[in-house]
Tab-separated table of C-alpha atoms and ligand atoms in Angstrom:
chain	number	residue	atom	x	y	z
A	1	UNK	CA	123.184	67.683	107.638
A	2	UNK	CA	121.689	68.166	104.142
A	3	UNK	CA	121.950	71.290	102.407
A	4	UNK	CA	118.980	73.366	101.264
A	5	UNK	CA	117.180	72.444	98.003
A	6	UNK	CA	117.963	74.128	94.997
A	7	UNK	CA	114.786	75.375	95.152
A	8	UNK	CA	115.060	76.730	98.569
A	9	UNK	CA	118.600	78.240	97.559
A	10	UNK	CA	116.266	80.313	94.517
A	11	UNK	CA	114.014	81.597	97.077
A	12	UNK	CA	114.440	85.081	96.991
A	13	UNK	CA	115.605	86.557	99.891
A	14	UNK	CA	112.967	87.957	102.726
A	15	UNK	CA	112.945	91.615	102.272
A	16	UNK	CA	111.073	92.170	105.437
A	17	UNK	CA	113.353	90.482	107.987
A	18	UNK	CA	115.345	94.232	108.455
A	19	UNK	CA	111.971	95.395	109.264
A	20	UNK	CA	110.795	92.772	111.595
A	21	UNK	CA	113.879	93.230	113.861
A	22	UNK	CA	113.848	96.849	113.792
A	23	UNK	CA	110.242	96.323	114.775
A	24	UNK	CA	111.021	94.277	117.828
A	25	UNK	CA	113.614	95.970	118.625
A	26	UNK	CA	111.174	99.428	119.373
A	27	UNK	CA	108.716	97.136	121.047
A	28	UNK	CA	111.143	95.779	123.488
A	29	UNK	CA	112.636	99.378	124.127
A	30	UNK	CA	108.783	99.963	125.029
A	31	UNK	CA	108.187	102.062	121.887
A	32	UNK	CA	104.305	101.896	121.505
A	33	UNK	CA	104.571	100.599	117.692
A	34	UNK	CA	101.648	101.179	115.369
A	35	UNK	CA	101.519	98.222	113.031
A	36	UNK	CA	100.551	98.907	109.303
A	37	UNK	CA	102.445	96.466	107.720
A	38	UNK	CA	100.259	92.810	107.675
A	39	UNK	CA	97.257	92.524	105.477
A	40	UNK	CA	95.343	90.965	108.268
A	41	UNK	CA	91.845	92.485	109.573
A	42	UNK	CA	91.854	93.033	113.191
A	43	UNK	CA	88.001	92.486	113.397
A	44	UNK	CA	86.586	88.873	114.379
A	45	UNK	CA	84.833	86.840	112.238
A	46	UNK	CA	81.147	87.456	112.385
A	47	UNK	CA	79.063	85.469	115.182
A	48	UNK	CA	76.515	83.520	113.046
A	49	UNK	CA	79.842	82.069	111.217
A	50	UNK	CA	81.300	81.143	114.890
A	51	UNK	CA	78.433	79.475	116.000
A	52	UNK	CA	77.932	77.441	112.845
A	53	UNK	CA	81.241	76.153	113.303
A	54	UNK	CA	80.938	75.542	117.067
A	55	UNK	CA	77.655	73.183	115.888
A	56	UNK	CA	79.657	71.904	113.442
A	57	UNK	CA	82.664	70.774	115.725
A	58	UNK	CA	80.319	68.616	117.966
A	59	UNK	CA	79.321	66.250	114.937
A	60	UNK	CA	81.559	62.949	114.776
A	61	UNK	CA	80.623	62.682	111.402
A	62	UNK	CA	82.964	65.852	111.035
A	63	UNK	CA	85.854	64.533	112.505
A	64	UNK	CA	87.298	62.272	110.026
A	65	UNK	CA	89.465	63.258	106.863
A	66	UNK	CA	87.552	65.553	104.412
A	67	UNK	CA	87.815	65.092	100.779
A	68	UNK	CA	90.222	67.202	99.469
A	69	UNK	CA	88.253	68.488	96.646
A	70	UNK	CA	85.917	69.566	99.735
A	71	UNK	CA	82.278	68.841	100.892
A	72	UNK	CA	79.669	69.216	97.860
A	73	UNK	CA	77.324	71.331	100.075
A	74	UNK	CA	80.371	73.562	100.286
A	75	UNK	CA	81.244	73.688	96.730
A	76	UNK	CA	77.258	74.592	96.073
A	77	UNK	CA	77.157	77.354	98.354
A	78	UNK	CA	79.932	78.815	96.584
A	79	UNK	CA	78.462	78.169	93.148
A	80	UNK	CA	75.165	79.866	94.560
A	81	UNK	CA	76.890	82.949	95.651
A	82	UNK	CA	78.779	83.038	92.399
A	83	UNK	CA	75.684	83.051	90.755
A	84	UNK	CA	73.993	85.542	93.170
A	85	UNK	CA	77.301	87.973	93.317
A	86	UNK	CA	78.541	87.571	89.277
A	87	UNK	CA	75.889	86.109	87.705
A	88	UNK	CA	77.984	82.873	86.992
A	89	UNK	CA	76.636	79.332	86.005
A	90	UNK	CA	79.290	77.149	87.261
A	91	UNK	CA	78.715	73.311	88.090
A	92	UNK	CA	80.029	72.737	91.460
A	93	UNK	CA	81.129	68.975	90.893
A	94	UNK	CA	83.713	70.314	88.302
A	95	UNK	CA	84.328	74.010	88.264
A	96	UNK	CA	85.299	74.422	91.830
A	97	UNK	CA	87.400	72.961	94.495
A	98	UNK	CA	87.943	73.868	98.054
A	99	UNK	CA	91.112	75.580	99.055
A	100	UNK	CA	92.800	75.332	102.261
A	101	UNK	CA	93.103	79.006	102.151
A	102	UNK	CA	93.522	80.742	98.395
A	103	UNK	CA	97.217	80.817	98.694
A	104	UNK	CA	97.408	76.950	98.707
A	105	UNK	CA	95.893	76.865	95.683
A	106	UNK	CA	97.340	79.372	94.080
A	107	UNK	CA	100.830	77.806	95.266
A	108	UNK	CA	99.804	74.716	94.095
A	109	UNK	CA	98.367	75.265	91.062
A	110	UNK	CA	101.910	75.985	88.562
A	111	UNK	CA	102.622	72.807	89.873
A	112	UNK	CA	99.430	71.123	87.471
A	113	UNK	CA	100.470	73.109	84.338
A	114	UNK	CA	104.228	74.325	84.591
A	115	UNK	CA	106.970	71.652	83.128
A	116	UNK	CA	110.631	72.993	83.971
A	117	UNK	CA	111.231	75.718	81.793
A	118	UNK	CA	108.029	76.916	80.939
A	119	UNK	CA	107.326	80.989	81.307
A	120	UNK	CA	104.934	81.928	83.610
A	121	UNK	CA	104.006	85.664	83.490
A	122	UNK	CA	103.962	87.055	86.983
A	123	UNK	CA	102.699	90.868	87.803
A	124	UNK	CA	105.328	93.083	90.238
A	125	UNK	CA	104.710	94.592	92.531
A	126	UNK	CA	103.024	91.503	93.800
A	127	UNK	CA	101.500	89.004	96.363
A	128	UNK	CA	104.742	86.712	96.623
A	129	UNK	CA	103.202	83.424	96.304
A	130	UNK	CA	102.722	83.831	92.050
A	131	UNK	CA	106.534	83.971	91.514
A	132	UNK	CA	107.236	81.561	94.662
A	133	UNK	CA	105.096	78.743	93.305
A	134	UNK	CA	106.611	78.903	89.462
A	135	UNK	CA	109.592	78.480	91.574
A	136	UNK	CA	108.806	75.235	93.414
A	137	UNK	CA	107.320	74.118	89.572
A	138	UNK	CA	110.753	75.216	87.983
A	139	UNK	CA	108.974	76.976	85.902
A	140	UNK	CA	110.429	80.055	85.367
A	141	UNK	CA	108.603	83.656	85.642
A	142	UNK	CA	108.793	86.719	83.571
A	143	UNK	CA	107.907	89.803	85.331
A	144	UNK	CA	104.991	92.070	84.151
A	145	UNK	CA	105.615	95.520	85.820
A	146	UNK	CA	102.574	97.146	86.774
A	147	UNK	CA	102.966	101.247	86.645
A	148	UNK	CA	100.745	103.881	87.879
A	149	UNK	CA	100.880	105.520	84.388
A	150	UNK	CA	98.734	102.282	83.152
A	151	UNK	CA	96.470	102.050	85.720
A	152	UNK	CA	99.050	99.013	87.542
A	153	UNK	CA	97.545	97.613	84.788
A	154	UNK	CA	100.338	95.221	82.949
A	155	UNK	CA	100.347	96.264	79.290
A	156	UNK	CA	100.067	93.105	77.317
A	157	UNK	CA	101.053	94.224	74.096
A	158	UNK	CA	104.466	94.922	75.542
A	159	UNK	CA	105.049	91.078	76.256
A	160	UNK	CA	107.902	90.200	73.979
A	161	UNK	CA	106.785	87.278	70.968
A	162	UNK	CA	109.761	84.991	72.231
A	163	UNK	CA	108.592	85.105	76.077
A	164	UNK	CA	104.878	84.889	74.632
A	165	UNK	CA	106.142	81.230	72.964
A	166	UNK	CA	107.160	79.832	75.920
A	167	UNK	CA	104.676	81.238	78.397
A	168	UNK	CA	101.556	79.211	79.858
A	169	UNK	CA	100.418	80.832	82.855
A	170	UNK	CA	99.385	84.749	83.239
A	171	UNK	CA	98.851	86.165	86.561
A	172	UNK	CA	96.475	88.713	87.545
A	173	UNK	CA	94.833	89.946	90.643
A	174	UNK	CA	92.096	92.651	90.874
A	175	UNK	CA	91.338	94.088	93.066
A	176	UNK	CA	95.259	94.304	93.302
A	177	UNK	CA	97.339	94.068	96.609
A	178	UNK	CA	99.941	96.164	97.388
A	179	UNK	CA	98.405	98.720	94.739
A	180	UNK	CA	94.698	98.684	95.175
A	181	UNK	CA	93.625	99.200	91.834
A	182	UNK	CA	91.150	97.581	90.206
A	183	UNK	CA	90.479	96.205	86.755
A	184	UNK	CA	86.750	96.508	84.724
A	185	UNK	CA	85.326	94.330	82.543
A	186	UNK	CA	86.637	95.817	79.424
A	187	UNK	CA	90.664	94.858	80.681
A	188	UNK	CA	89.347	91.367	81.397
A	189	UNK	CA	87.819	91.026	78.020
A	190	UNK	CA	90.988	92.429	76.542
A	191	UNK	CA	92.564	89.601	78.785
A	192	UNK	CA	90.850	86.634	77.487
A	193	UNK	CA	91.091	87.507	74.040
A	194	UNK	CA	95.116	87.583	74.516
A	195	UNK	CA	94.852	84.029	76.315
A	196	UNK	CA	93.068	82.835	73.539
A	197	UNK	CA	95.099	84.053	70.787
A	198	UNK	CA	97.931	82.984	72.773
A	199	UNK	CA	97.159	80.078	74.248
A	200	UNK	CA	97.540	81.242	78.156
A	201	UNK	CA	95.789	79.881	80.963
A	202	UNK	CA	94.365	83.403	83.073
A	203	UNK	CA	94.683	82.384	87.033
A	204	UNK	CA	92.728	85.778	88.361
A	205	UNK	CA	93.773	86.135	92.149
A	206	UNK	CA	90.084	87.530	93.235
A	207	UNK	CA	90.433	87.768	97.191
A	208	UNK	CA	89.699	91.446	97.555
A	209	UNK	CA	86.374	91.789	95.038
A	210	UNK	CA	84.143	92.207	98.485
A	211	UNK	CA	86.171	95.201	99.464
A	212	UNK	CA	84.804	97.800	97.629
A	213	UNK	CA	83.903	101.313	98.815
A	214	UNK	CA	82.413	103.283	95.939
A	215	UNK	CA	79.908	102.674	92.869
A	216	UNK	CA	83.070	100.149	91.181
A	217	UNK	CA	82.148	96.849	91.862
A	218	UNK	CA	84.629	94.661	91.440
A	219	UNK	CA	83.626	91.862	88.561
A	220	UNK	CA	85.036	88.373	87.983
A	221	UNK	CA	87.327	87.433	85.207
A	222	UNK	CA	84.433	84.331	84.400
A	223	UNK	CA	81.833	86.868	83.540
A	224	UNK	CA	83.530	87.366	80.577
A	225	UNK	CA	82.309	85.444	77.365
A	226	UNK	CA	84.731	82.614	76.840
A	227	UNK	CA	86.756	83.093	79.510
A	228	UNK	CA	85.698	79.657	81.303
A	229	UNK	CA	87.526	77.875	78.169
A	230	UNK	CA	90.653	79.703	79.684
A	231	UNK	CA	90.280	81.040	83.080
A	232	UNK	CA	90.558	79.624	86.895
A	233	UNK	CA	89.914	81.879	89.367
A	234	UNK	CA	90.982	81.909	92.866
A	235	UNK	CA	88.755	83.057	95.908
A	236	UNK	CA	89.118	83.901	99.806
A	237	UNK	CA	86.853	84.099	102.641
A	238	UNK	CA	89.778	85.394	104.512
A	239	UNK	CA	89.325	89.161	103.729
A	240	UNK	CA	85.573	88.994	102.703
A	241	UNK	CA	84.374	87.658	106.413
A	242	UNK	CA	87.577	88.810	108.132
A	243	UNK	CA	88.589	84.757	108.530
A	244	UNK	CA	91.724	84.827	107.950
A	245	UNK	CA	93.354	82.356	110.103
A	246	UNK	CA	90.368	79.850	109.537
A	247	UNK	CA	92.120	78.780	106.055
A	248	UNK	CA	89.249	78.770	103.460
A	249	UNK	CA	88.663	79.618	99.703
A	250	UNK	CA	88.289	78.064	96.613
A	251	UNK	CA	89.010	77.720	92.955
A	252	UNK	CA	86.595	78.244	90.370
A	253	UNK	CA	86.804	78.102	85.966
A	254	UNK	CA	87.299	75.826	83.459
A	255	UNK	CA	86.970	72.068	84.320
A	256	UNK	CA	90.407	70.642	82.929
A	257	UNK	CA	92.193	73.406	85.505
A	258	UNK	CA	89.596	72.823	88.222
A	259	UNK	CA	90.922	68.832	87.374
A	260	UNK	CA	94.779	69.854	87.022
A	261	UNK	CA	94.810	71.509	90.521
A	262	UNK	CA	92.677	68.797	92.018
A	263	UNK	CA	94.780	66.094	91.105
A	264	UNK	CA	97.645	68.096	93.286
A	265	UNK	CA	95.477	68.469	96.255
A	266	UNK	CA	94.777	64.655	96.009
A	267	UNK	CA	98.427	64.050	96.354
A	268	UNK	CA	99.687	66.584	98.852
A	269	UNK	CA	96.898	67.632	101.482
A	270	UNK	CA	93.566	65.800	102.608
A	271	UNK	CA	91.197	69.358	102.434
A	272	UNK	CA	89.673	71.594	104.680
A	273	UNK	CA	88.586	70.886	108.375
A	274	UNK	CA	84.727	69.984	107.634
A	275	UNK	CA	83.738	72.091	110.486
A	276	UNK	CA	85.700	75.085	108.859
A	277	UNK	CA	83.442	74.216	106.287
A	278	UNK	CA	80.854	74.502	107.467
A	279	UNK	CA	81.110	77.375	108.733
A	280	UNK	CA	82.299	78.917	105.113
A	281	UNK	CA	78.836	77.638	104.591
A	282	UNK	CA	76.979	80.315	106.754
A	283	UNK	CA	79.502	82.986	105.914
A	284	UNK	CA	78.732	82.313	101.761
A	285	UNK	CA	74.728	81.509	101.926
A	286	UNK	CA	73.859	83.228	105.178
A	287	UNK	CA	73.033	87.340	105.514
A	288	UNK	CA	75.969	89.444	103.845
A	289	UNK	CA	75.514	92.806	106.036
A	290	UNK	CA	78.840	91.520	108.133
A	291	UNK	CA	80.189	91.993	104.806
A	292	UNK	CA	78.435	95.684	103.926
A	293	UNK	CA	79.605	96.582	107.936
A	294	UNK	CA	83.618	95.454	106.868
A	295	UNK	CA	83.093	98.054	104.085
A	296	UNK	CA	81.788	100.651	105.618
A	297	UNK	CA	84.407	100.127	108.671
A	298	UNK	CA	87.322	99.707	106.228
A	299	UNK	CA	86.273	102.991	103.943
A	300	UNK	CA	85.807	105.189	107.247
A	301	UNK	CA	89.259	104.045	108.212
A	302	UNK	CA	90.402	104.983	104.425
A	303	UNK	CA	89.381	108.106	104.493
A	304	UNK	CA	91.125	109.085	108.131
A	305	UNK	CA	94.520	107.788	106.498
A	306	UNK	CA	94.006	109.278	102.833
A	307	UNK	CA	92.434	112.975	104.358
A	308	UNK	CA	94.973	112.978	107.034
A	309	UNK	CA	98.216	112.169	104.402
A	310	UNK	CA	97.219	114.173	101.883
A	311	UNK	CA	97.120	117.610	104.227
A	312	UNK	CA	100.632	116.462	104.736
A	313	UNK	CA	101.454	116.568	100.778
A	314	UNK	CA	101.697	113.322	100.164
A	315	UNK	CA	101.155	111.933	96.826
A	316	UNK	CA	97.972	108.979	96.478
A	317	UNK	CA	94.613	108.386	95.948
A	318	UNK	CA	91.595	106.821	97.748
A	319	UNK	CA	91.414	103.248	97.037
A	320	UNK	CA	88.074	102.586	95.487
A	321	UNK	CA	88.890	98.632	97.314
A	322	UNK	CA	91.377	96.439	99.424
A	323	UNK	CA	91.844	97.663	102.674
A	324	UNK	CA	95.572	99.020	101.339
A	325	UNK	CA	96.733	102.286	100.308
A	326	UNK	CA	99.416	102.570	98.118
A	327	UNK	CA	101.365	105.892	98.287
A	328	UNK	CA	104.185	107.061	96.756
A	329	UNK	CA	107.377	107.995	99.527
A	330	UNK	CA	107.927	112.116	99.814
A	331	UNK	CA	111.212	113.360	97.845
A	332	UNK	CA	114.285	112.358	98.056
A	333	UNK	CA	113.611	109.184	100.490
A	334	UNK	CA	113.995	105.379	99.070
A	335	UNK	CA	111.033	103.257	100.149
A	336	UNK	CA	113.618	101.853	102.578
A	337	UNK	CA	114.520	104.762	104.103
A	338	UNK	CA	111.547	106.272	104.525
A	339	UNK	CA	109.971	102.735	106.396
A	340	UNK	CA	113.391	102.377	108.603
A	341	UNK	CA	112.140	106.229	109.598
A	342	UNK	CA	108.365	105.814	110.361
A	343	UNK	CA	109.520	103.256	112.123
A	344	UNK	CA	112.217	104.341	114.098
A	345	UNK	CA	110.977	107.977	114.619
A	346	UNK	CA	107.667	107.849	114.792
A	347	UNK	CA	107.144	104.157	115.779
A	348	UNK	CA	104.838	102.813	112.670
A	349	UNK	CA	105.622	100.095	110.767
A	350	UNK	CA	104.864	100.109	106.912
A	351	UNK	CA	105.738	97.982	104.192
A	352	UNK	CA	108.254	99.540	101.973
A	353	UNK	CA	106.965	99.110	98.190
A	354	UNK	CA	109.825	97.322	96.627
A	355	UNK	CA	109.482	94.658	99.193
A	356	UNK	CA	106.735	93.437	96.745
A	357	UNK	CA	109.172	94.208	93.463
A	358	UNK	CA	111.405	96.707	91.812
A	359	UNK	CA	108.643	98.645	90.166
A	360	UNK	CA	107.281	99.067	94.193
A	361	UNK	CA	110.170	100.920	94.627
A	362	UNK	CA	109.415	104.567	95.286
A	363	UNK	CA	106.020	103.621	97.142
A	364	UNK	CA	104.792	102.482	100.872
A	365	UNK	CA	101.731	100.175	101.532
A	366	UNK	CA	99.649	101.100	104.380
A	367	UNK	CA	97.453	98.149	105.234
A	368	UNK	CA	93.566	99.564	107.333
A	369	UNK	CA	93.909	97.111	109.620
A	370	UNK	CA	93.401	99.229	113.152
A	371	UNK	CA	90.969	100.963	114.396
A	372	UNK	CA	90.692	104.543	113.387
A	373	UNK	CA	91.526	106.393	116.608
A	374	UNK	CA	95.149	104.194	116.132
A	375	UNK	CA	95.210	105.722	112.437
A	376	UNK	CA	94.767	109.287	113.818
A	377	UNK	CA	97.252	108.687	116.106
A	378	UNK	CA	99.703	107.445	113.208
A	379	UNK	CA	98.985	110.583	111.386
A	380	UNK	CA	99.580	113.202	113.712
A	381	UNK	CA	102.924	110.883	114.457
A	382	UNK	CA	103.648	111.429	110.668
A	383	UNK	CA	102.856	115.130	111.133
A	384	UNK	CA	105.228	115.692	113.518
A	385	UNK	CA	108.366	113.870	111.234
A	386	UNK	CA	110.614	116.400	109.693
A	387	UNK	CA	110.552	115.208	106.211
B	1	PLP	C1	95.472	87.641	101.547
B	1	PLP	C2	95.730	87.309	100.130
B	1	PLP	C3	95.568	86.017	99.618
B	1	PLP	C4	95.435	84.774	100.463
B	1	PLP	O1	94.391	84.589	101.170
B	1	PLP	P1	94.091	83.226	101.896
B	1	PLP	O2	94.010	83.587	103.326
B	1	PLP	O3	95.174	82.228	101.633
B	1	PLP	O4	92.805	82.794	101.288
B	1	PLP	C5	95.707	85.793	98.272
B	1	PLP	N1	96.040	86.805	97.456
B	1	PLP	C6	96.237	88.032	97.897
B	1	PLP	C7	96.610	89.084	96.925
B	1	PLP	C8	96.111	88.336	99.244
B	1	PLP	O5	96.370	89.568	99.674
């Protein structure tokens, strides 16, 4: 039988697979586990967006292959909200194209720009796909380490001149998952001044600028002057309108890396499901208080988790978005250790920080996605730990 790929061999290996089996290993001794661990919103997608997919299913005319650059009434709907939400002028013919999910497109997209060898500059702790898809583009990716100290901000100016040479992709994504900080306008102006002087394409991982909870709202990337000569930017209407399993987003910037990632999508995948189109339709153009209700949901279930930990002396702060928190493990525990016990003594699972890089190390990710009385319930389980 034939071996793995290369590539496959370079994967690196699945941190969470120790976790997984200790986790179904308590539910099948009965254990009543508390899941924190998957960055997947337990809500349902709002009804008008269900029904204007059920419409949409019954048309034939929705039945055949889509385009893979999507439908154009999909593409304007997006550049309308762009407009409405950022302010942005974008043409929808050329600046966007419709992802099967963000993650495929963000997979996908090294594979436009990155010849073998070229340096791709990756954030950690990160989302896995940025480092996974220089991979599959053998390109090869130099880790930024993002540190509470700088805001899990990466500090540019610390990128050596060698690795600078070489590199042609920099990563960002704000706000960030697993830390939940978020970057302002003045970082992403710093940001596209650096791409310009070094000749970097900026691919700005946006799926969590709906998820706010204070006065910060999140910006785009594009807002900045001259950033569509150097910026794509990918978005998700899996966290905005809790559709997560429905596979939608899209791509957004300048026109030659719209093209470049287009002419992948031509080659590998045949687009969206029009219907699930459709029905990103009435999520993007149709009434956004679904999306005002997720916030105020998510930010009630913050504060239980943040209130709650911090009478137990741990060490964080409130998100101002995602629906994560990021907080660093009590003394004298690895983030390993300190997961394999919520787990095993108090039956909650967690994701231990360096499973998203070394720099995570020292840190836990609590993802908001149950329902409060289930977070109260995982904090008085906490409370009861001898730490
Ligand atoms: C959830 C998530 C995505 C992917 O979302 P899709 O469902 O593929 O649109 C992308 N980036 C980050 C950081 C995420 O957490």
């Amino acid at each position: 039988m034939g071996c793995f790929s290369q590539r496959l061999k370079a994967l690196p290996p699945y941190l969470f697979v120790e976790l997984d089996r200790l986790k179904a290993e308590a539910v099948a001794q009965g254990v009543d586990v508390i899941d924190l661990g998957i960055g997947d919103p337990d809500l349902p997608t709002p009804p008008h967006i269900v029904e204007a997919a059920i419409e949409a299913l019954k048309k034939p005319e929705n039945h055949h292959y889509p385009s893979s650059v999507g439908m154009l009434a999909f593409r304007e709907a997006a550049a309308s909200w762009l407009k409405k939400r950022f302010g942005l002028n974008v043409d929808p013919q050329k600046e966007i194209v419709t992802l099967i999910g963000s993650k495929e497109g963000i997979a996908h997209f090294p594979l436009a720009f990155i010849d073998p060898g070229d340096i791709v500059l990756v954030p950690t702790p990160a989302y896995p796909v940025y480092h996974i898809g220089t991979l599959f583009a053998q390109g090869q990716t130099y880790f930024m380490p993002l540190y509470e100290k700088n805001g899990f901000l990466p500090d540019l100016e610390a990128l050596p001149p060698e690795i600078l040479k070489k590199a042609k992709i920099l990563w960002l994504n704000y706000p960030n998952n697993p830390t939940s900080a978020v970057a302002d306008l003045d970082f992403f102006k710093q940001v596209v001044a650096f791409a310009q002087k070094h000749q970097l394409i900026v691919a700005h991982d946006a799926a969590y600028t709906e998820l706010y909870f204070e006065d910060f709202i999140p910006p785009s990337i594009l807002q900045v002057e001259g950033a569509q000569e150097v910026a794509i930017e990918f978005h998700s209407l899996s966290k905005t309108y809790c559709m997560t399993g429905w596979r939608i987003g899209f791509a957004v910037g300048n026109q030659h890396l719209i093209e470049g990632l287009t002419k992948v999508k031509n080659n590998v995948d045949s687009g969206v499901f029009q219907a699930v189109q459709e029905a990103g339709i009435a999520a993007l153009s149709g009434d956004q208080a679904c999306v005002e209700n997720f916030r105020q949901t998510f930010k009630g279930r913050r504060d239980v988790v943040i209130e709650g930990l911090k009478k137990l002396g741990f060490d964080l702060h409130p998100p101002l978005a995602t629906f994560y928190v990021w907080a660093k493990v009590p003394e004298g525990y690895t983030s390993a250790d300190f997961s394999a016990k919520l787990l095993k003594e108090a039956g909650i699972v967690v994701t231990p920080g360096h499973g998203f890089g070394d720099p995570g190390e020292g840190y836990f990710r609590i993802a908001l996605t149950v329902d409060q009385k289930r977070l109260e319930e995982a904090i008085s389980r906490i409370a009861d730990l001898k730490l």
